[in-house]
Coordinates of C-alpha atoms in Angstrom, one line a residue:
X1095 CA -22.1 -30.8 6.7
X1096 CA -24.3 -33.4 4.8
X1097 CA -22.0 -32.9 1.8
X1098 CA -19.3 -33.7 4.0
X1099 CA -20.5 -36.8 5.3
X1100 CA -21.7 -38.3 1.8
X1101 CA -17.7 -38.3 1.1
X1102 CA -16.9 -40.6 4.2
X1103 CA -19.5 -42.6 3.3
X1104 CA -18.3 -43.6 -0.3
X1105 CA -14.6 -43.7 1.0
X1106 CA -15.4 -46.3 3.6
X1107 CA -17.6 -48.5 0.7
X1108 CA -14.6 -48.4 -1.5
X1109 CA -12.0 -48.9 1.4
X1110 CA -14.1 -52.3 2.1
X1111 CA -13.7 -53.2 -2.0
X1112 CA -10.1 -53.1 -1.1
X1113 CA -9.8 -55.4 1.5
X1114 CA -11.8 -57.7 0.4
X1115 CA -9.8 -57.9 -3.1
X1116 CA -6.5 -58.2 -0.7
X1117 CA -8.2 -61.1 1.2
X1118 CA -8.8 -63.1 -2.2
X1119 CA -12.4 -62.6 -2.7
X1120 CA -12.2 -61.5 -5.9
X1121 CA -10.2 -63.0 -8.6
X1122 CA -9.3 -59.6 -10.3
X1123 CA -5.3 -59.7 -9.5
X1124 CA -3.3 -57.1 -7.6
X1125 CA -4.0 -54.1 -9.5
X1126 CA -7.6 -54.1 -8.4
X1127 CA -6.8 -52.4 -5.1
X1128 CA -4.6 -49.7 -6.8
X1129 CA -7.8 -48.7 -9.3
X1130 CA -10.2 -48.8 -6.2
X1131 CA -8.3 -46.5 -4.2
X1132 CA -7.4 -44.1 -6.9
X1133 CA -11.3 -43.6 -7.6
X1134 CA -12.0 -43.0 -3.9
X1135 CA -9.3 -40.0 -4.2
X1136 CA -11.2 -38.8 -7.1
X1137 CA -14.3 -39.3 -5.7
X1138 CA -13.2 -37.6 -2.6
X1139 CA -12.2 -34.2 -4.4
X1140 CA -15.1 -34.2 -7.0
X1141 CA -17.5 -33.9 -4.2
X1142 CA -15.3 -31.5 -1.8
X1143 CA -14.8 -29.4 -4.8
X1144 CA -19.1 -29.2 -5.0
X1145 CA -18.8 -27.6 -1.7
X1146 CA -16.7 -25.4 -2.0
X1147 CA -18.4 -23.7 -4.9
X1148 CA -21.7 -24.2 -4.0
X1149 CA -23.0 -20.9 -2.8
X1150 CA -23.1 -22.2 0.9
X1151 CA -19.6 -23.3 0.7
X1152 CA -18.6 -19.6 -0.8
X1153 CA -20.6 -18.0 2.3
X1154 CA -17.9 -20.2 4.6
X1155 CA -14.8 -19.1 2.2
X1156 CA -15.9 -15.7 2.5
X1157 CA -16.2 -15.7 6.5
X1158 CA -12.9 -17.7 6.6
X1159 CA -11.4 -15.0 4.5
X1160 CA -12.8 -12.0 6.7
X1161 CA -11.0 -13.7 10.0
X1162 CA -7.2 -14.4 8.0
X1163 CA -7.6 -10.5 6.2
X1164 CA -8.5 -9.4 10.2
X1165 CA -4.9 -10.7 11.4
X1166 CA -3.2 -8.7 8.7
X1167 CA -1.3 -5.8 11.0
X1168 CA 0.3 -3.4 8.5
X1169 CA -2.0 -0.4 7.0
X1170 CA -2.5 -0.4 3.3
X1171 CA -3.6 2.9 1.0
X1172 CA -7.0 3.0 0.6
X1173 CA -9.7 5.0 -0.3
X1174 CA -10.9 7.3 3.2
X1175 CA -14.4 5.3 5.0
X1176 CA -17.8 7.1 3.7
X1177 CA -18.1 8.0 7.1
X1178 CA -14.8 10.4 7.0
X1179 CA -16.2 11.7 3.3
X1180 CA -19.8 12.8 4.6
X1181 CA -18.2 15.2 7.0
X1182 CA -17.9 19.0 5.8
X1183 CA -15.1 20.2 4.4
X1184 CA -13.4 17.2 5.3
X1185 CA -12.0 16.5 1.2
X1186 CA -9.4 18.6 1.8
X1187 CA -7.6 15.8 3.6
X1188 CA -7.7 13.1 1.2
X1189 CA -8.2 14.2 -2.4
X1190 CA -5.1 16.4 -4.0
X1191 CA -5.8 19.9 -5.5
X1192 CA -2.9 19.9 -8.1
X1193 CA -1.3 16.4 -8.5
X1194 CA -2.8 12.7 -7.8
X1195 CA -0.2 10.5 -7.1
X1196 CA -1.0 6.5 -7.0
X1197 CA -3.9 4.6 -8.2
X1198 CA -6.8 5.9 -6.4
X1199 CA -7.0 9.6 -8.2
X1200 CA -5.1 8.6 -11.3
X1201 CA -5.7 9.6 -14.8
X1202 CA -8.6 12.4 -13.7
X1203 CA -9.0 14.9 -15.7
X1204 CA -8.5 17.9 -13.3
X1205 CA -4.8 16.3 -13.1
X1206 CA -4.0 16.1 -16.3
X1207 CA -1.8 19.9 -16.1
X1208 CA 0.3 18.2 -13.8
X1209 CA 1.1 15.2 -15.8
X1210 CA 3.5 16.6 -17.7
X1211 CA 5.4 18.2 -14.4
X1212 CA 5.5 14.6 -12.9
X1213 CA 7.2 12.9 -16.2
X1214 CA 9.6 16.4 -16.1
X1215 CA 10.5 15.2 -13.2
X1216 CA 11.1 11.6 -13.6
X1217 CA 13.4 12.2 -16.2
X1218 CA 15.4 14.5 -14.2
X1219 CA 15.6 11.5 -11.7
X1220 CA 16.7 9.0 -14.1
X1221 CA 19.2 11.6 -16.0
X1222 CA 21.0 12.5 -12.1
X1223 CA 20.3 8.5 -11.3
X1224 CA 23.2 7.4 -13.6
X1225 CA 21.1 4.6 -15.3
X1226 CA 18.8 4.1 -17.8
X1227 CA 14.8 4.6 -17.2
X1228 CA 14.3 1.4 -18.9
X1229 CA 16.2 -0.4 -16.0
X1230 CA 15.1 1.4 -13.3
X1231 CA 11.5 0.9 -14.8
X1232 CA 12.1 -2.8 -14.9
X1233 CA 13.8 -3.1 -10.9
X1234 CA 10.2 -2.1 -10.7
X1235 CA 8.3 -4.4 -12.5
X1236 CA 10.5 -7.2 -11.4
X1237 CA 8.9 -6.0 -7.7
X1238 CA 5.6 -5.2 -9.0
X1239 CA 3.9 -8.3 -6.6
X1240 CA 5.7 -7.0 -3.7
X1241 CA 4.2 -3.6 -3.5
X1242 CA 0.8 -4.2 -4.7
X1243 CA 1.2 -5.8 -0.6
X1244 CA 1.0 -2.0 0.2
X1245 CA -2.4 -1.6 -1.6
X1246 CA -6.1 -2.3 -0.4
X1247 CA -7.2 -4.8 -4.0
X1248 CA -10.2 -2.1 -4.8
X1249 CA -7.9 1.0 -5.5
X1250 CA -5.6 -1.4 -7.9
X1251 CA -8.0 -4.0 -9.0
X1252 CA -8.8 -2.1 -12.9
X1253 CA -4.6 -2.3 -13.0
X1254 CA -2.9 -4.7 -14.6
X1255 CA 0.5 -5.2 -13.6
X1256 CA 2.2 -3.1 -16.5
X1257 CA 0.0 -0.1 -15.9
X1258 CA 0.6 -0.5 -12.1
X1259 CA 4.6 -0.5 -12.9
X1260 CA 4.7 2.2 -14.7
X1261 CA 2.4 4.5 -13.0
X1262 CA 4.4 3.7 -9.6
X1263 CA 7.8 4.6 -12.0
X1264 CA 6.6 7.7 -12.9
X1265 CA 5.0 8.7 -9.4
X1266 CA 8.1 7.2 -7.0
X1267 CA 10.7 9.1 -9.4
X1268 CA 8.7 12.4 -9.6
X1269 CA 8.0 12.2 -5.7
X1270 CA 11.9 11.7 -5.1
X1271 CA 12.9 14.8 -7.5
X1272 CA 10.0 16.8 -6.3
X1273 CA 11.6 16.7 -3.0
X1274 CA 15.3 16.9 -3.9
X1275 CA 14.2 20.4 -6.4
X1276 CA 12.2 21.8 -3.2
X1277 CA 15.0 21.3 -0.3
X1278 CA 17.3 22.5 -2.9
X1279 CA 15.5 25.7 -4.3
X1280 CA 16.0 24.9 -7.6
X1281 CA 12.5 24.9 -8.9
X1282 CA 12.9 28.0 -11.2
X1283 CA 14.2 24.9 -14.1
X1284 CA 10.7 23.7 -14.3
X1285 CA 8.9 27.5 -14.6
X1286 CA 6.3 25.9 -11.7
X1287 CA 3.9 28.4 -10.4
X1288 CA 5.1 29.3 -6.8
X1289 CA 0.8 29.1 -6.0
X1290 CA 1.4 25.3 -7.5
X1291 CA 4.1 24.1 -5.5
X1292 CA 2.5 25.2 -2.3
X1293 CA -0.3 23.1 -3.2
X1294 CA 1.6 20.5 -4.8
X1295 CA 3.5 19.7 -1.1
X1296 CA 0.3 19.7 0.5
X1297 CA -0.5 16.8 -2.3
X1298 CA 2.4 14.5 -0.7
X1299 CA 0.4 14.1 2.6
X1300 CA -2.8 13.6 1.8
X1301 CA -4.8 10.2 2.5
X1302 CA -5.3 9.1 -0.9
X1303 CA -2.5 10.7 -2.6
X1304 CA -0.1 8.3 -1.1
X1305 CA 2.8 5.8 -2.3
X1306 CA 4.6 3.0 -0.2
X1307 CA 7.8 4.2 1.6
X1308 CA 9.2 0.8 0.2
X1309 CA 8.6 2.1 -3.4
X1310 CA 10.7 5.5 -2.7
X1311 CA 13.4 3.5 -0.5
X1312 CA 13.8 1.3 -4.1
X1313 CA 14.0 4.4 -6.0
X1314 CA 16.7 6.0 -4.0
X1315 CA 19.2 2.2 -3.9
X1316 CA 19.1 2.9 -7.8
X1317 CA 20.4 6.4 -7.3
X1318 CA 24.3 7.9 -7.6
X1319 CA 22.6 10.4 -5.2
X1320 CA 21.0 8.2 -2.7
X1321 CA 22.7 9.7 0.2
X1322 CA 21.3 13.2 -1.0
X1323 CA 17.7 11.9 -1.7
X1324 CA 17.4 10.4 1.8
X1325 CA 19.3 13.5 3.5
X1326 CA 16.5 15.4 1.0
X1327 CA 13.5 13.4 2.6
X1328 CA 14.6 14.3 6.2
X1329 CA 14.9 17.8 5.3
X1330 CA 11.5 17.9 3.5
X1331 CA 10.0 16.1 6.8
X1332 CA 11.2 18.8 8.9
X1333 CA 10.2 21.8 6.9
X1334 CA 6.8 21.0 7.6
X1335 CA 6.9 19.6 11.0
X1336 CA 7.2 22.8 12.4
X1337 CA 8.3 21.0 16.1
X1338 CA 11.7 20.2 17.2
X1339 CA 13.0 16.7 16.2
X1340 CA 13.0 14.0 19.2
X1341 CA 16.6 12.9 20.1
X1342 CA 15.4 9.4 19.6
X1343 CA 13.6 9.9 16.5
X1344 CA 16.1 9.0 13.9
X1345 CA 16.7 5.5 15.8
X1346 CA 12.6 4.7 15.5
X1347 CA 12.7 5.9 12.2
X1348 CA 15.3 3.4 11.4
X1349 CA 14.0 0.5 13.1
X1350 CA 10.7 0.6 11.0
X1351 CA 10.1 1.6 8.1
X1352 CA 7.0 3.9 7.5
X1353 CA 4.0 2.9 5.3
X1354 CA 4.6 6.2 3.1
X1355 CA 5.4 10.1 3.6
X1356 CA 2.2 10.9 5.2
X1357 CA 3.2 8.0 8.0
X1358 CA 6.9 9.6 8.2
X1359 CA 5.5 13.1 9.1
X1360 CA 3.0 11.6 11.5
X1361 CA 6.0 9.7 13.5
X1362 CA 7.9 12.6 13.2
X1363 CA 5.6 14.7 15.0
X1364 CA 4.4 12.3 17.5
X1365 CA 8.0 10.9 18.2
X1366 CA 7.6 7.4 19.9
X1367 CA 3.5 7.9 21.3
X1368 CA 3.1 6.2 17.8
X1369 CA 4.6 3.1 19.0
X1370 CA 2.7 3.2 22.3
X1371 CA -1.1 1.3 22.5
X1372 CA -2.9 3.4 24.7
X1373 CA -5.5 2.1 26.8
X1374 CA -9.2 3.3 26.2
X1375 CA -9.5 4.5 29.5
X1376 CA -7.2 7.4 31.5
X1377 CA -4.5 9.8 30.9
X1378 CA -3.3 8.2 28.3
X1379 CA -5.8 8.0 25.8
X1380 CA -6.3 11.6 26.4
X1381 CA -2.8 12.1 25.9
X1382 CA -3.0 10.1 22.5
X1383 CA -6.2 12.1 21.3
X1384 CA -4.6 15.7 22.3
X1385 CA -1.1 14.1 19.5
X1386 CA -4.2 13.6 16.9
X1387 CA -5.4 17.3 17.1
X1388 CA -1.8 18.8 17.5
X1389 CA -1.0 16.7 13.8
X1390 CA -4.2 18.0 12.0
X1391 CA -3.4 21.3 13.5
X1392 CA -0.2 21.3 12.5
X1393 CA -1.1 20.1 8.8
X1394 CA -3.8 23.0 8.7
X1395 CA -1.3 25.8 9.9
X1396 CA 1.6 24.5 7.5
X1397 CA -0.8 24.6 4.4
X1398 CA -1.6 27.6 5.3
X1399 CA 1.9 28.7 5.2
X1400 CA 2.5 27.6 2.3
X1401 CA -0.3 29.7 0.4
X1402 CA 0.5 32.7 1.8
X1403 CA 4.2 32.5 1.0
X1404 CA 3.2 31.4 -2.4
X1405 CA 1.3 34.8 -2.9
X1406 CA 3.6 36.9 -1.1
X1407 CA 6.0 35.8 -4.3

């Protein structure tokens, strides 16, 4: 506060040079006033600027920055809390097996087998797409600031923007053909281990293994088969739902759009309690809690599924 009040001070001592030159007590002309004032704006900003960066000053940015970051409403992909990663046996539901997809697993080594699937599958995107990957690689670029909006800063911070751009190229259009090969059955093109792919679609739902919807949704506008890729995503949604579809689903769905897959499944299974805020007390926070277990249970059994059918072939 001192700092604060030193910069009134001067102001007012240089605000009283200028009347006084206006009332004719100096002899200096009319530019006097102009000069006095411009050194009081300097004056005024050299000292605010001291604030600022002295370590106090940082302390108040930092505390100011904490209260606008709390009125920020949309989720963003992010690494799981510590308190989530101590608990046993709780990995499973945040770190992929076979693929990483995003920044926050990328370019580990235990992925690297499955690198050369994902760019398989971009360029089977691109070739159906009916443009070239250097444009649909650039819409992407161009957007780049957009969707790092859909990213906590820690898991893209060692990114620049090139690396980002591509990475989320590769990713989106692998993600997109991924799901059109597996509502299709036409997986045999790639020779993928049927053990794989089970594992694989587990991948697309787990907590750090996510991309923003908004990416996918950009992918599929650059698409001659648009209508087929979103028809492909609803399919893939429902195959491991396991529950029958809400009659008002489709119009929620519409209305907003998810964060990514993992969001999409979770509305689909909880139909509109998702758009509800529960109270902390009564029926209806145990009604929320019992939706929580039914989607990890859900999750559990369909993995499950999945690797059993994968060694029954």
């Amino acid at each position: 506060m001192a700092g604060v009040e030193h910069v009134i001070s001067m102001e007012q001592t240089l605000s009283r040079k200028v009347e006084r030159t206006e009332a004719g007590e100096t002899s200096g002309g009319h530019d006097q006033p102009v000069i006095a004032t411009e050194a009081s704006e300097k004056l005024s900003i050299a000292v605010h600027e001291k604030v600022c960066t002295s370590p106090l000053g940082q302390r108040f940015k930092k505390l100011r920055d904490a209260g606008a970051n709390q009125a920020e409403t949309r989720p963003k992909i992010q690494k799981v809390v510590f308190l989530l990663r101590e608990q046993t046996n709780f990995q499973k539901y945040y770190e992929p097996r076979v693929v990483s997809l995003g920044p926050i697993h990328h370019g580990k080594s235990k992925y690297q087998l499955a690198e050369n699937y994902k760019l398989r599958l971009a360029q089977a995107f691109v070739s159906d797409s009916g443009k070239s990957d250097e444009y649909i690689y650039g819409q992407i670029e161009k957007n780049i600031e957009q969707l790092k909006e859909y990213f906590d800063e820690e898991v893209i911070e060692k990114y620049d923007n090139e690396t980002l751009a591509w990475m989320l190229f590769v990713d989106g259009c692998a993600i997109l053909q991924f799901i059109y090969f597996t509502v299709k059955n036409m997986f045999s093109e790639l020779k993928v281990k049927n053990d794989q792919l089970a594992f694989a679609q587990q991948d697309l739902f787990l907590l750090e293994n996510q991309l923003p919807y908004q990416l996918l949704k950009d992918l599929m506008k650059l698409s001659a088969k648009k209508k087929e890729l979103k028809l492909g995503i609803r399919t893939f949604i429902d195959m491991h739902s396991m529950v029958p579809e809400k009659a008002d689903s489709t119009t929620s769905s519409d209305k907003k759009t998810p964060i990514h897959l993992l969001d999409l499944l979770r509305t689909r299974l909880l139909g509109n309690s998702v758009d509800k805020t529960p109270s902390r007390k009564g029926p209806a926070s145990k009604a929320s809690k019992k939706d929580w277990q039914s989607f990890r249970n859900v999750l559990e059994l369909n993995s499950s599924r999945n690797q059993i059918g994968a060694q029954q072939k």
